[in-house]
Amino acid sequence: MSDQALIPGWEVVIGLEVHAELATVTKMFSSALNRFGGEPNTNIDPVSLGLPGSLPVLNEKAVELAIRVGLALECVIQPSVFSRKNYFYPDMPKDFQISQYDLPINGVGSLELPDGRRIGIERAHLEEDTGKSTHVGGGGRIHEAGHSLIDYNRSGVPLIEIVSAPDMRCAEDARAYVSELRAILVAIGASDGKMEEGSMRVDCNISVRREGTAGLGTRCEVKNINSLRSLGRAIEYEARRQVDLIESGDKVEQQTRHWNEDDGRTHKLRSKEEAYDYRYFPEPDLVPVEPSDEWIAEIRAALPMLPRERRRRLADAAGVEPSDTALTVERGMDDLAVDTIAAGADAARVLVHIANNLADGVGELTAAPFAALVAMETGGDLTAAQARSVLADLVASGGDPATHASTHGFEAMDTSELEALVDRFIAEHPDDWAGFVGGDDKERKKKAGFFVGQVMKATRGQADGRIVNELLARRSAEA
Amino acid sequence: MTSPENPRLSREDVAHVADLARLALTDDELDAFTGQLADVLDHAADLDALDLDDVPPMANPFPLVNVLRADEPGNDDVRAEVLAAAPSVEDGRFRVPPVLGEAP
């Protein structure tokens, strides 16, 4: 899928499991607040503590947000059942996690990358988050900890786990998938998608195979990836590790591995032989969820525009490819771009300004003055450099571009003034002029640069370089 | 390896399940429970006599779906009570023996 092979002769196969915390007010199965990070154990109740006799009741909003995710990823929305996933860990006090196993709420779907490629989605199911453990002593290292401290504020927070097909082939694909998924989750209000804060967590399944072969190699699952950058580094490290193993005559063992940001390596957590036997069975305290067609239609009708729809809309308005609009949409400036183009501005200039001059945000800039500014620029009243300064003024304080231009003294230079200047510099620098008139292309270019520089210096940058070049060409033809 | 008396369940299966459940069983208990658990499975296997091909699996015996609650906060303020009931607390958190290994 990717142009550049990461390791010559080898293909890397990547599938991702993304957990995202759903933006509800309360927890998945109880009315304690979905809020954590502050004072420990403040948002807890008998259900999130797994106290005997407490019973879960499913949060309607969590189901709605899960359906939104399913619709945005074009998944089949289906009747689903919760199951118990059994294991022991102190941050999960009832000794099982309520999840969805064989009957997830969202079945197969797909995600469209900005370049138009599609990555398959296998499922997107609901489950509850665990509490948070802090290991004390041994420098916070888990195997040397003296004891552990548990905060259950996160226990029972609703999660959606989105499982991709093994459709990605390089670190760049994986990063593109995660950033698009994050953009979708944020756009539909399902999650804040903050990887660094752990509200979106990525586990990565990686295997390698010789180029041109079809079967899947033995995979390893890499956990503890906390940023897009780590994701790329972890994939590159792990793929290289597997290829080295095979090339030296060894075999890849199916393992769960832990990415260590500090040493830039993955480390074995456990092998397949030690894989947990979760003994899933249907959760007897919860009944199935069978969203009606009416409810699904209602949720669909209320979905906001998705990133891929925004890219397509702007591409149509600007007459470019959707992939050329990815940056504008990523910056959330596509509404402005569409409106500015609709107000008559040259689409290419609008996209260039957004790409090059609006990295820090739009501030007070709105469509009408933006369009007026672009019109002044394309009409020759402002040079590109002047347009940039006026744009900065519009961002900082709004207002009208013509007013800002005159405040700066950016009057459009009269061509006759420029002609006089050009003639003066030709007279003052006869050798350079001879070089321009008689030189080869390279010499001509160099001398043109010299004369334009002289004129710019004399006009404090206000001259339009394009017009100066035209004047030089005209004088040269007359010579 | 299944036992000759109970092809459904071996002693090793029971030892494995006991281990997953963090139960320490003696050899005698393993023998006893292997027999008892196999009897339970045999009992459930009576269902095999029925033709259930057209019956969808049930996740729950109740004729109910979509039991949902509104996303509204409650006021179960149990913090002081549960922290007071815990064997050990530090900085408002439950203190537990060192955890070996990461969560699965």
CSV table of C-alpha atoms in Angstrom, one decimal, chain A:
chain,number,residue,atom,x,y,z
A,1,MET,CA,0.0,0.0,0.0
A,2,SER,CA,2.8,2.3,0.8
A,3,ASP,CA,5.4,3.5,-1.7
A,4,GLN,CA,8.4,3.2,0.5
A,5,ALA,CA,9.3,-0.3,1.8
A,6,LEU,CA,10.4,0.1,5.4
A,7,ILE,CA,12.8,-2.8,5.1
A,8,PRO,CA,13.8,-3.9,1.6
A,9,GLY,CA,12.4,-7.3,0.6
A,10,TRP,CA,9.9,-7.3,3.5
A,11,GLU,CA,6.3,-6.2,4.0
A,12,VAL,CA,5.1,-5.1,7.4
A,13,VAL,CA,1.5,-5.9,8.3
A,14,ILE,CA,-0.2,-3.7,10.9
A,15,GLY,CA,-3.5,-3.8,12.6
A,16,LEU,CA,-4.5,-1.4,15.4
A,17,GLU,CA,-6.8,-1.7,18.5
A,18,VAL,CA,-7.8,1.8,19.6
A,19,HIS,CA,-9.5,2.4,23.0
A,20,ALA,CA,-11.2,5.7,23.3
A,21,GLU,CA,-13.0,7.0,26.4
A,22,LEU,CA,-16.5,8.1,25.6
A,23,ALA,CA,-17.6,11.6,26.5
A,24,THR,CA,-20.5,10.8,28.8
A,25,VAL,CA,-21.3,12.7,32.0
A,26,THR,CA,-21.5,9.5,34.1
A,27,LYS,CA,-19.9,6.0,34.0
A,28,MET,CA,-20.9,3.1,31.8
A,29,PHE,CA,-22.9,1.2,34.4
A,30,SER,CA,-23.6,3.7,37.2
A,31,SER,CA,-24.3,7.3,38.0
A,32,ALA,CA,-20.8,8.2,39.4
A,33,LEU,CA,-19.2,11.0,37.4
A,34,ASN,CA,-17.0,10.1,34.4
A,35,ARG,CA,-14.2,12.3,35.6
A,36,PHE,CA,-10.7,11.4,36.7
A,37,GLY,CA,-7.2,12.8,37.2
A,38,GLY,CA,-8.1,14.9,40.2
A,39,GLU,CA,-8.5,13.9,43.8
A,40,PRO,CA,-8.3,10.1,44.0
A,41,ASN,CA,-11.4,8.0,44.7
A,42,THR,CA,-13.9,10.9,44.6
A,43,ASN,CA,-16.0,9.6,41.7
A,44,ILE,CA,-16.7,6.1,42.9
A,45,ASP,CA,-19.8,4.2,43.9
A,46,PRO,CA,-20.7,0.6,44.8
A,47,VAL,CA,-20.8,-0.4,41.1
A,48,SER,CA,-17.4,1.1,40.1
A,49,LEU,CA,-15.9,-0.5,43.2
A,50,GLY,CA,-17.5,-3.9,42.3
A,51,LEU,CA,-19.0,-4.2,45.8
A,52,PRO,CA,-21.1,-7.3,46.3
A,53,GLY,CA,-24.8,-6.9,45.5
A,54,SER,CA,-24.2,-3.8,43.3
A,55,LEU,CA,-25.8,-4.1,39.9
A,56,PRO,CA,-24.8,-2.4,36.6
A,57,VAL,CA,-27.4,-0.4,34.5
A,58,LEU,CA,-26.3,0.6,31.1
A,59,ASN,CA,-25.8,4.3,30.3
A,60,GLU,CA,-28.0,5.2,27.3
A,61,LYS,CA,-25.6,8.0,26.2
A,62,ALA,CA,-22.7,5.5,26.0
A,63,VAL,CA,-24.7,3.4,23.6
A,64,GLU,CA,-25.7,6.4,21.6
A,65,LEU,CA,-22.0,7.5,21.3
A,66,ALA,CA,-21.0,4.0,20.3
A,67,ILE,CA,-23.6,4.0,17.6
A,68,ARG,CA,-22.3,7.4,16.4
A,69,VAL,CA,-18.8,5.9,16.1
A,70,GLY,CA,-20.3,2.9,14.3
A,71,LEU,CA,-22.1,5.2,11.8
A,72,ALA,CA,-19.1,7.4,11.3
A,73,LEU,CA,-17.0,4.3,10.5
A,74,GLU,CA,-19.7,2.9,8.2
A,75,CYS,CA,-20.1,-0.2,10.5
A,76,VAL,CA,-23.0,-2.6,10.6
A,77,ILE,CA,-24.9,-1.6,13.8
A,78,GLN,CA,-26.2,-4.9,15.3
A,79,PRO,CA,-27.9,-6.4,18.3
A,80,SER,CA,-25.2,-6.9,21.0
A,81,VAL,CA,-24.5,-8.7,24.3
A,82,PHE,CA,-22.2,-7.8,27.1
A,83,SER,CA,-19.8,-10.5,28.4
A,84,ARG,CA,-17.5,-10.9,31.4
A,85,LYS,CA,-13.8,-11.0,30.7
A,86,ASN,CA,-12.3,-12.7,33.8
A,87,TYR,CA,-8.9,-11.9,35.2
A,88,PHE,CA,-7.4,-10.6,38.4
A,89,TYR,CA,-5.8,-7.2,38.7
A,90,PRO,CA,-6.2,-4.8,41.7
A,91,ASP,CA,-7.4,-1.9,39.5
A,92,MET,CA,-10.4,-4.0,38.5
A,93,PRO,CA,-12.1,-4.7,41.8
A,94,LYS,CA,-14.8,-7.2,40.7
A,95,ASP,CA,-12.2,-9.4,39.0
A,96,PHE,CA,-13.9,-9.2,35.6
A,97,GLN,CA,-14.3,-6.5,33.0
A,98,ILE,CA,-17.6,-6.1,31.4
A,99,SER,CA,-17.0,-6.0,27.6
A,100,GLN,CA,-18.5,-7.2,24.4
A,101,TYR,CA,-17.1,-10.4,23.0
A,102,ASP,CA,-18.8,-12.4,20.2
A,103,LEU,CA,-21.7,-9.9,19.6
A,104,PRO,CA,-20.2,-6.3,19.5
A,105,ILE,CA,-22.6,-3.4,18.9
A,106,ASN,CA,-20.7,-2.3,15.7
A,107,GLY,CA,-19.6,-5.0,13.2
A,108,VAL,CA,-17.5,-4.5,10.1
A,109,GLY,CA,-17.0,-1.0,8.6
A,110,SER,CA,-14.2,1.0,7.1
A,111,LEU,CA,-12.2,4.3,7.6
A,112,GLU,CA,-11.2,6.5,4.6
A,113,LEU,CA,-7.8,8.1,4.9
A,114,PRO,CA,-7.2,11.6,3.5
A,115,ASP,CA,-5.5,10.1,0.5
A,116,GLY,CA,-8.7,8.2,-0.3
A,117,ARG,CA,-7.4,4.7,0.7
A,118,ARG,CA,-9.7,2.7,3.0
A,119,ILE,CA,-8.7,0.8,6.1
A,120,GLY,CA,-11.1,-2.0,7.2
A,121,ILE,CA,-12.7,-1.9,10.6
A,122,GLU,CA,-13.4,-5.3,12.1
A,123,ARG,CA,-15.5,-4.2,15.0
A,124,ALA,CA,-16.1,-1.3,17.5
A,125,HIS,CA,-17.4,-2.5,20.8
A,126,LEU,CA,-18.3,-1.1,24.2
A,127,GLU,CA,-16.4,-2.0,27.4
A,128,GLU,CA,-15.6,-0.4,30.8
A,129,ASP,CA,-12.3,1.1,31.8
A,130,THR,CA,-10.3,0.0,34.8
A,131,GLY,CA,-9.0,2.0,37.8
A,132,LYS,CA,-5.5,3.4,37.9
A,133,SER,CA,-2.6,1.8,39.7
A,134,THR,CA,0.5,3.7,40.9
A,135,HIS,CA,3.5,1.5,41.8
A,136,VAL,CA,5.4,2.9,44.7
A,137,GLY,CA,9.1,2.1,45.5
A,138,GLY,CA,11.6,0.7,43.1
A,139,GLY,CA,11.6,4.0,41.2
A,140,GLY,CA,8.0,3.3,40.0
A,141,ARG,CA,9.1,0.2,38.1
A,142,ILE,CA,6.5,-2.4,38.2
A,143,HIS,CA,8.6,-5.5,39.1
A,144,GLU,CA,10.4,-3.7,41.9
A,145,ALA,CA,7.5,-1.9,43.4
A,146,GLY,CA,7.2,-2.0,47.2
A,147,HIS,CA,3.4,-1.6,47.0
A,148,SER,CA,0.8,-0.2,44.7
A,149,LEU,CA,-1.9,2.5,45.2
A,150,ILE,CA,-5.3,2.3,43.5
A,151,ASP,CA,-7.5,5.1,42.4
A,152,TYR,CA,-10.9,3.9,41.1
A,153,ASN,CA,-12.1,7.2,39.6
A,154,ARG,CA,-11.5,5.7,36.1
A,155,SER,CA,-13.1,2.4,37.0
A,156,GLY,CA,-16.3,2.0,34.9
A,157,VAL,CA,-15.6,4.8,32.5
A,158,PRO,CA,-17.2,3.9,29.1
A,159,LEU,CA,-14.7,2.9,26.4
A,160,ILE,CA,-15.2,2.1,22.7
A,161,GLU,CA,-12.6,-0.3,21.4
A,162,ILE,CA,-12.1,0.0,17.6
A,163,VAL,CA,-10.3,-2.9,16.0
A,164,SER,CA,-8.9,-2.4,12.5
A,165,ALA,CA,-8.3,-5.0,9.9
A,166,PRO,CA,-4.5,-5.8,9.2
A,167,ASP,CA,-4.6,-3.3,6.3
A,168,MET,CA,-1.7,-1.0,7.1
A,169,ARG,CA,1.8,-1.5,5.8
A,170,CYS,CA,4.0,1.1,7.3
A,171,ALA,CA,4.3,3.5,10.3
A,172,GLU,CA,3.0,6.3,8.2
A,173,ASP,CA,-0.2,4.4,7.4
A,174,ALA,CA,-0.7,3.7,11.0
A,175,ARG,CA,-0.2,7.3,12.0
A,176,ALA,CA,-2.6,8.5,9.3
A,177,TYR,CA,-5.2,6.0,10.5
A,178,VAL,CA,-4.9,7.0,14.1
A,179,SER,CA,-5.1,10.8,13.3
A,180,GLU,CA,-8.1,10.3,11.0
A,181,LEU,CA,-9.8,8.2,13.7
A,182,ARG,CA,-9.1,10.8,16.3
A,183,ALA,CA,-10.4,13.5,14.0
A,184,ILE,CA,-13.6,11.5,13.5
A,185,LEU,CA,-14.1,10.8,17.3
A,186,VAL,CA,-13.6,14.5,18.1
A,187,ALA,CA,-15.9,15.7,15.2
A,188,ILE,CA,-18.8,13.5,16.3
A,189,GLY,CA,-18.3,14.4,20.0
A,190,ALA,CA,-17.6,10.8,21.0
A,191,SER,CA,-14.3,11.4,22.7
A,192,ASP,CA,-11.7,14.1,23.2
A,193,GLY,CA,-9.1,11.7,21.6
A,194,LYS,CA,-6.2,12.9,23.7
A,195,MET,CA,-3.5,10.2,23.3
A,196,GLU,CA,-1.0,11.9,25.7
A,197,GLU,CA,-3.6,12.0,28.4
A,198,GLY,CA,-4.6,8.4,27.9
A,199,SER,CA,-8.2,9.1,26.8
A,200,MET,CA,-7.2,7.4,23.5
A,201,ARG,CA,-4.9,4.4,23.7
A,202,VAL,CA,-3.4,2.5,20.8
A,203,ASP,CA,-2.3,-1.2,20.8
A,204,CYS,CA,-0.5,-2.3,17.7
A,205,ASN,CA,-0.4,-5.8,16.1
A,206,ILE,CA,2.6,-6.2,13.9
A,207,SER,CA,3.9,-9.0,11.8
A,208,VAL,CA,6.3,-9.2,8.8
A,209,ARG,CA,6.3,-11.3,5.7
A,210,ARG,CA,8.6,-11.5,2.6
A,211,GLU,CA,7.5,-9.2,-0.1
A,212,GLY,CA,5.2,-10.9,-2.6
A,213,THR,CA,3.9,-13.6,-0.1
A,214,ALA,CA,0.3,-13.6,1.0
A,215,GLY,CA,0.1,-15.4,4.3
A,216,LEU,CA,0.3,-13.6,7.6
A,217,GLY,CA,3.4,-14.0,9.7
A,218,THR,CA,3.3,-14.6,13.5
A,219,ARG,CA,2.3,-11.3,15.1
A,220,CYS,CA,3.2,-9.5,18.3
A,221,GLU,CA,1.0,-7.0,20.1
A,222,VAL,CA,2.7,-3.9,21.3
A,223,LYS,CA,1.2,-1.9,24.2
A,224,ASN,CA,2.0,1.3,26.0
A,225,ILE,CA,2.1,3.6,22.9
A,226,ASN,CA,1.3,7.1,24.1
A,227,SER,CA,1.7,9.3,21.0
A,228,LEU,CA,1.7,9.2,17.2
A,229,ARG,CA,5.4,9.6,17.3
A,230,SER,CA,5.8,6.6,19.6
A,231,LEU,CA,3.5,4.6,17.4
A,232,GLY,CA,5.8,5.2,14.4
A,233,ARG,CA,8.9,4.4,16.4
A,234,ALA,CA,7.4,1.3,17.9
A,235,ILE,CA,6.4,-0.1,14.5
A,236,GLU,CA,9.8,0.6,13.0
A,237,TYR,CA,11.6,-1.0,15.9
A,238,GLU,CA,9.3,-4.0,16.2
A,239,ALA,CA,9.3,-4.7,12.4
A,240,ARG,CA,13.1,-4.6,12.3
A,241,ARG,CA,13.3,-6.9,15.4
A,242,GLN,CA,11.1,-9.5,13.7
A,243,VAL,CA,12.9,-9.3,10.3
A,244,ASP,CA,16.3,-9.7,12.1
A,245,LEU,CA,15.0,-12.8,14.0
A,246,ILE,CA,13.8,-14.5,10.8
A,247,GLU,CA,16.9,-13.5,8.8
A,248,SER,CA,19.1,-15.0,11.5
A,249,GLY,CA,17.2,-18.3,11.2
A,250,ASP,CA,15.0,-17.8,14.3
A,251,LYS,CA,11.2,-17.6,14.5
A,252,VAL,CA,9.0,-14.8,15.7
A,253,GLU,CA,7.2,-16.0,18.9
A,254,GLN,CA,3.6,-14.7,19.4
A,255,GLN,CA,4.0,-12.3,22.3
A,256,THR,CA,2.6,-9.3,24.0
A,257,ARG,CA,5.3,-6.6,24.1
A,258,HIS,CA,5.6,-3.4,25.9
A,259,TRP,CA,7.0,-0.2,24.2
A,260,ASN,CA,9.5,1.6,26.3
A,261,GLU,CA,9.7,5.2,25.2
A,262,ASP,CA,13.1,5.8,27.0
A,263,ASP,CA,15.2,3.1,25.4
A,264,GLY,CA,13.2,3.1,22.1
A,265,ARG,CA,12.6,-0.7,22.2
A,266,THR,CA,9.8,-3.2,22.8
A,267,HIS,CA,10.1,-5.7,25.6
A,268,LYS,CA,8.4,-9.0,26.1
A,269,LEU,CA,5.5,-8.9,28.5
A,270,ARG,CA,4.2,-12.5,28.0
A,271,SER,CA,4.2,-15.2,25.4
A,272,LYS,CA,1.2,-17.0,23.8
A,273,GLU,CA,1.7,-19.9,26.3
A,274,GLU,CA,1.1,-17.5,29.1
A,275,ALA,CA,-1.7,-15.8,27.3
A,276,TYR,CA,-4.6,-15.0,29.6
A,277,ASP,CA,-7.6,-17.4,29.5
A,278,TYR,CA,-10.4,-14.9,30.0
A,279,ARG,CA,-13.3,-17.4,30.1
A,280,TYR,CA,-15.7,-15.0,28.6
A,281,PHE,CA,-19.4,-15.7,29.3
A,282,PRO,CA,-22.5,-13.5,28.9
A,283,GLU,CA,-22.9,-11.0,31.7
A,284,PRO,CA,-26.0,-12.2,33.6
A,285,ASP,CA,-26.7,-8.8,35.1
A,286,LEU,CA,-27.3,-7.0,31.8
A,287,VAL,CA,-29.8,-7.7,29.0
A,288,PRO,CA,-28.9,-7.4,25.3
A,289,VAL,CA,-28.9,-4.1,23.5
A,290,GLU,CA,-30.9,-4.0,20.3
A,291,PRO,CA,-31.0,-0.5,19.0
A,292,SER,CA,-34.2,0.1,16.9
A,293,ASP,CA,-33.9,1.3,13.3
A,294,GLU,CA,-35.7,4.5,14.4
A,295,TRP,CA,-33.1,5.2,17.1
A,296,ILE,CA,-30.2,4.6,14.6
A,297,ALA,CA,-31.8,6.8,12.0
A,298,GLU,CA,-32.2,9.6,14.6
A,299,ILE,CA,-28.6,9.3,15.6
A,300,ARG,CA,-27.5,9.3,12.0
A,301,ALA,CA,-29.6,12.4,11.2
A,302,ALA,CA,-27.9,14.3,14.1
A,303,LEU,CA,-24.3,13.4,13.0
A,304,PRO,CA,-22.2,16.4,12.2
A,305,MET,CA,-20.1,16.6,9.0
A,306,LEU,CA,-17.3,14.1,9.1
A,307,PRO,CA,-13.7,15.0,8.2
A,308,ARG,CA,-13.9,13.1,4.9
A,309,GLU,CA,-17.1,15.0,4.0
A,310,ARG,CA,-15.4,18.3,4.9
A,311,ARG,CA,-12.4,17.4,2.6
A,312,ARG,CA,-14.8,16.6,-0.3
A,313,ARG,CA,-16.8,19.7,0.2
A,314,LEU,CA,-13.8,22.0,0.1
A,315,ALA,CA,-12.3,20.0,-2.8
A,316,ASP,CA,-15.4,20.6,-4.8
A,317,ALA,CA,-15.4,24.3,-3.9
A,318,ALA,CA,-11.8,24.8,-4.7
A,319,GLY,CA,-11.6,22.5,-7.7
A,320,VAL,CA,-8.8,20.4,-6.2
A,321,GLU,CA,-8.4,16.8,-5.0
A,322,PRO,CA,-9.7,15.9,-1.5
A,323,SER,CA,-6.2,15.0,-0.4
A,324,ASP,CA,-5.1,18.6,-1.1
A,325,THR,CA,-7.6,19.9,1.5
A,326,ALA,CA,-6.5,17.6,4.3
A,327,LEU,CA,-4.4,20.2,6.1
A,328,THR,CA,-7.1,22.9,5.9
A,329,VAL,CA,-9.7,20.4,7.4
A,330,GLU,CA,-7.2,19.2,10.0
A,331,ARG,CA,-6.8,22.9,11.1
A,332,GLY,CA,-10.5,23.3,11.3
A,333,MET,CA,-10.4,26.1,8.7
A,334,ASP,CA,-12.4,24.5,6.0
A,335,ASP,CA,-15.6,26.5,6.8
A,336,LEU,CA,-13.6,29.7,6.4
A,337,ALA,CA,-12.0,28.5,3.2
A,338,VAL,CA,-15.4,27.5,1.7
A,339,ASP,CA,-17.0,30.8,2.6
A,340,THR,CA,-14.0,32.8,1.4
A,341,ILE,CA,-14.0,31.0,-1.9
A,342,ALA,CA,-17.8,31.5,-2.2
A,343,ALA,CA,-17.2,35.3,-1.7
A,344,GLY,CA,-15.2,35.2,-4.9
A,345,ALA,CA,-11.6,34.7,-3.7
A,346,ASP,CA,-9.1,32.7,-5.7
A,347,ALA,CA,-9.2,29.2,-4.2
A,348,ALA,CA,-5.5,28.5,-4.7
A,349,ARG,CA,-4.4,31.7,-2.9
A,350,VAL,CA,-6.9,30.9,0.0
A,351,LEU,CA,-5.4,27.4,0.5
A,352,VAL,CA,-1.8,28.7,0.2
A,353,HIS,CA,-2.5,31.3,2.9
A,354,ILE,CA,-4.1,28.7,5.2
A,355,ALA,CA,-1.2,26.4,4.7
A,356,ASN,CA,1.6,28.9,5.0
A,357,ASN,CA,0.4,31.8,7.0
A,358,LEU,CA,-2.4,30.6,9.4
A,359,ALA,CA,-0.6,27.9,11.3
A,360,ASP,CA,-1.3,29.7,14.6
A,361,GLY,CA,-5.0,30.0,14.0
A,362,VAL,CA,-7.5,32.3,12.3
A,363,GLY,CA,-8.0,34.7,15.3
A,364,GLU,CA,-10.3,37.5,14.2
A,365,LEU,CA,-10.2,36.6,10.5
A,366,THR,CA,-13.5,36.1,8.8
A,367,ALA,CA,-14.5,35.2,5.2
A,368,ALA,CA,-15.4,38.6,3.7
A,369,PRO,CA,-12.2,40.5,4.6
A,370,PHE,CA,-10.2,37.4,3.7
A,371,ALA,CA,-11.8,37.4,0.3
A,372,ALA,CA,-11.2,41.1,-0.1
A,373,LEU,CA,-7.5,40.7,0.8
A,374,VAL,CA,-7.1,37.9,-1.7
A,375,ALA,CA,-8.8,40.0,-4.4
A,376,MET,CA,-6.4,42.9,-3.7
A,377,GLU,CA,-3.5,40.5,-4.0
A,378,THR,CA,-4.6,38.8,-7.2
A,379,GLY,CA,-5.6,42.2,-8.6
A,380,GLY,CA,-2.0,43.4,-8.1
A,381,ASP,CA,-2.8,46.0,-5.4
A,382,LEU,CA,-0.7,44.0,-2.9
A,383,THR,CA,2.4,42.0,-3.3
A,384,ALA,CA,2.5,38.5,-1.7
A,385,ALA,CA,4.7,39.8,1.1
A,386,GLN,CA,2.3,42.7,1.8
A,387,ALA,CA,-0.7,40.4,1.7
A,388,ARG,CA,1.0,38.3,4.4
A,389,SER,CA,1.3,41.3,6.7
A,390,VAL,CA,-2.2,42.5,6.1
A,391,LEU,CA,-3.4,38.9,6.8
A,392,ALA,CA,-1.6,38.9,10.1
A,393,ASP,CA,-3.4,42.2,10.9
A,394,LEU,CA,-6.7,40.6,10.1
A,395,VAL,CA,-5.9,37.7,12.3
A,396,ALA,CA,-4.8,39.9,15.2
A,397,SER,CA,-7.6,42.5,15.1
A,398,GLY,CA,-10.1,41.9,12.3
A,399,GLY,CA,-11.2,44.9,10.3
A,400,ASP,CA,-10.8,45.8,6.7
A,401,PRO,CA,-7.8,44.8,4.6
A,402,ALA,CA,-7.7,48.1,2.6
A,403,THR,CA,-7.4,50.1,5.9
A,404,HIS,CA,-4.6,47.9,7.2
A,405,ALA,CA,-2.8,48.2,3.8
A,406,SER,CA,-2.9,52.0,3.9
A,407,THR,CA,-1.8,52.0,7.6
A,408,HIS,CA,1.3,50.1,6.5
A,409,GLY,CA,1.6,52.5,3.5
A,410,PHE,CA,1.1,49.6,1.1
A,411,GLU,CA,-0.2,51.8,-1.7
A,412,ALA,CA,-0.1,50.0,-4.9
A,413,MET,CA,2.9,51.4,-6.6
A,414,ASP,CA,2.3,53.3,-9.8
A,415,THR,CA,3.9,51.5,-12.7
A,416,SER,CA,5.4,54.8,-13.9
A,417,GLU,CA,7.2,55.2,-10.5
A,418,LEU,CA,8.6,51.7,-10.9
A,419,GLU,CA,9.6,52.4,-14.5
A,420,ALA,CA,11.6,55.4,-13.3
A,421,LEU,CA,13.3,53.3,-10.7
A,422,VAL,CA,14.1,50.5,-13.1
A,423,ASP,CA,15.5,53.0,-15.6
A,424,ARG,CA,17.6,54.6,-12.8
A,425,PHE,CA,19.2,51.3,-11.8
A,426,ILE,CA,19.8,50.3,-15.4
A,427,ALA,CA,21.7,53.6,-15.9
A,428,GLU,CA,23.6,53.1,-12.6
A,429,HIS,CA,24.7,49.6,-13.2
A,430,PRO,CA,25.5,49.3,-16.9
A,431,ASP,CA,27.6,46.1,-16.5
A,432,ASP,CA,24.9,44.3,-14.7
A,433,TRP,CA,22.4,45.4,-17.3
A,434,ALA,CA,24.7,44.1,-20.1
A,435,GLY,CA,24.8,40.8,-18.2
A,436,PHE,CA,21.0,40.7,-18.1
A,437,VAL,CA,20.5,41.6,-21.8
A,438,GLY,CA,23.3,39.5,-23.2
A,439,GLY,CA,23.7,36.7,-20.7
A,440,ASP,CA,22.6,33.1,-20.8
A,441,ASP,CA,19.5,32.0,-18.8
A,442,LYS,CA,21.5,31.6,-15.6
A,443,GLU,CA,23.2,34.9,-15.9
A,444,ARG,CA,19.9,36.6,-16.9
A,445,LYS,CA,18.2,35.1,-13.8
A,446,LYS,CA,21.0,36.3,-11.5
A,447,LYS,CA,20.9,39.8,-12.9
A,448,ALA,CA,17.1,40.0,-12.7
A,449,GLY,CA,17.4,39.1,-9.1
A,450,PHE,CA,19.9,41.9,-8.6
A,451,PHE,CA,17.7,44.5,-10.2
A,452,VAL,CA,14.5,43.3,-8.4
A,453,GLY,CA,16.5,43.5,-5.2
A,454,GLN,CA,17.6,47.1,-5.9
A,455,VAL,CA,14.0,48.1,-6.6
A,456,MET,CA,12.7,46.3,-3.5
A,457,LYS,CA,15.4,48.0,-1.3
A,458,ALA,CA,14.4,51.4,-2.7
A,459,THR,CA,10.7,50.8,-2.2
A,460,ARG,CA,11.1,49.1,1.2
A,461,GLY,CA,9.6,45.9,-0.2
A,462,GLN,CA,6.5,47.5,-1.6
A,463,ALA,CA,7.1,46.9,-5.2
A,464,ASP,CA,5.5,44.0,-7.0
A,465,GLY,CA,8.4,41.8,-8.1
A,466,ARG,CA,6.3,40.4,-10.9
A,467,ILE,CA,5.9,43.8,-12.4
A,468,VAL,CA,9.6,44.7,-12.0
A,469,ASN,CA,10.4,41.5,-13.9
A,470,GLU,CA,8.0,42.5,-16.7
A,471,LEU,CA,9.6,45.9,-16.9
A,472,LEU,CA,13.1,44.5,-17.1
A,473,ALA,CA,12.0,42.1,-19.9
A,474,ARG,CA,10.4,45.0,-21.8
A,475,ARG,CA,13.5,47.2,-21.5
A,476,SER,CA,15.7,44.3,-22.6
A,477,ALA,CA,13.5,43.8,-25.7
A,478,GLU,CA,13.9,47.5,-26.5
A,479,ALA,CA,17.6,47.5,-26.0
